[in-house]
Structure formats: C-alpha cells, structure tokens
Amino acid sequence: DTGVSQDPRHKITKRGQNVTFRCDPISEHNRLYWYRQTLGQGPEFLTYFQNEAQLEKSRLLSDRFSAERPKGSFSTLEIQRTEQGDSAMYLCASSLVAGGVDTQYFGPGTRLTVL
Amino acid sequence: EDQVTQSPEALRLQEGESSSLNCSYTVSGLRGLFWYRQDPGKGPEFLFTLYSAGEEKEKERLKATLTKKESFLHITAPKPEDSATYLCAVQARADKLIFGTGTRLQVFP
C-alpha cells in the first residue's frame, strides 16, 4: 500500500504527558498537512509543509504543539503537556502540487485520548 | 470569512432510493471544491475535485456538480455499502482545506 501512513493509530495518555505522532506521506508528494477532527465535526487545519518549510500555522496550534518535517519526507507532530481538550483524531494528508491542482490524500489518522 | 455548510446533517435512505446532499459555500477566490467519504474511525477518502461552475464528475453511483454558490452530491440507487459520512471542503486563496461538518448517510436494505 503506497498511501499516507500514520503511527500510532491509537494513543492513550495521561494529562500532562507529551506525545508524538508520525506521518509518512505518499512518496514524492511535496506538501504535507496536519488536521484535527473531533466527533461530529469536519477536519480543522493545523499546519502544513512544502518540502521542509513550514508555511502556515493555524491559530488553533498553541505553543504546546510543534511540527517538523526534516528532509522533506516524514513529519512529526508533538503535543507537550497534554490536556483533555487535546483528545481528537489527528489526520495527516499529503499532496503533489502540479499546475495549481492540490488534491490532498489523507492517512488513517491517530486517535488521541487524554485521561 | 470562508465558510462551508452541509445539509442535511443526517440522511436515511432505503436501498435504491436516490437522493442528493448539499454543500453551500462562501469563499473569496475558490480554487477547488472537494468531496470526501469518511467511514467511522478512518481518514477521509478522496472522491472528487470540482474547479468551476457547471463542472460535473461521476464515479459509480455518485455524481458531483458545482454552481457558483453550492455543490451537490447525487447518489443514484444507493447500496448499504454507500453508508458513510460525506465531507465537502473548499480550497480558496490559502492552501488549507476548509471542511463542512459532513452528512451522515445511512442506507438500509
């Protein structure tokens, strides 16, 4: 399967702990996006990269959140000092921008539960 | 502010009963409108991209259309396996997608 992969698929943590998620995009895709989705809502944008460069961060992304994409390949999203409100599905998507077309393909998500 | 509204929130259909889902949007400078299907506990699965008013795309029992203010996803003779949440999203001047809250479709035999 050559789609977007995310690890872990599920994470349960205690409030105050740090967590890190990984996303592997579709090979040769130059853009990588992070979204967050809560129950009954559509995904909400968090941040995105074009190659190694982080181009935009949402106001939703507090100082406790940090994302990296070293070498323009996989990406990690870290949440420090987790809070119960961080419980959500964290989705990664990748795209290959060509001729203005930017179709984003999503991974299976990482379900975070903060106790 | 860019906004996407989907209706209805939930739809129950009998197998074979055709219907339409609505996605209305207000954006500055639409670059593309996207439809995704999402099964419980999984990531969204890409279905269609529409770029300009009047455009239509089809895939099996699904047909997506676009006007200047809204998009429709028509489902013809649905089957139980079409049951899912259907998400609409727009891409405007920024590269991020702005999603609606989705329509939960249930098709029963």
Short mmCIF file of C-alpha atoms in Angstrom, two decimals, chain A residues 6 23 33-37 42-44 46 77 89-93 106-110, chain B residues 38 42-44:
data_model
loop_
_atom_site.label_atom_id
_atom_site.label_comp_id
_atom_site.label_asym_id
_atom_site.label_seq_id
_atom_site.Cartn_x
_atom_site.Cartn_y
_atom_site.Cartn_z
CA GLN A 6 0.34 7.34 10.37
CA CYS A 23 3.15 10.74 9.33
CA TYR A 33 -0.77 18.81 6.04
CA TRP A 34 -1.91 18.18 9.62
CA TYR A 35 -5.59 18.43 10.61
CA ARG A 36 -7.52 17.70 13.80
CA GLN A 37 -11.02 16.24 13.88
CA GLY A 42 -15.11 18.16 9.88
CA PRO A 43 -11.30 18.21 9.98
CA GLU A 44 -9.72 21.53 11.05
CA LEU A 46 -3.42 22.84 11.98
CA LEU A 77 3.56 16.35 15.43
CA MET A 89 -8.34 12.35 15.74
CA TYR A 90 -5.16 13.79 14.25
CA LEU A 91 -5.11 13.45 10.47
CA CYS A 92 -2.23 13.81 8.07
CA ALA A 93 -2.64 14.48 4.36
CA PHE A 106 -5.48 11.54 3.91
CA GLY A 107 -3.98 8.90 6.14
CA PRO A 108 -5.95 6.72 8.58
CA GLY A 109 -5.41 9.13 11.48
CA THR A 110 -4.12 8.84 15.04
CA GLN B 38 -15.26 9.01 5.63
CA LYS B 42 -10.90 6.15 9.38
CA GLY B 43 -9.41 9.05 7.46
CA PRO B 44 -11.31 10.81 4.65
#
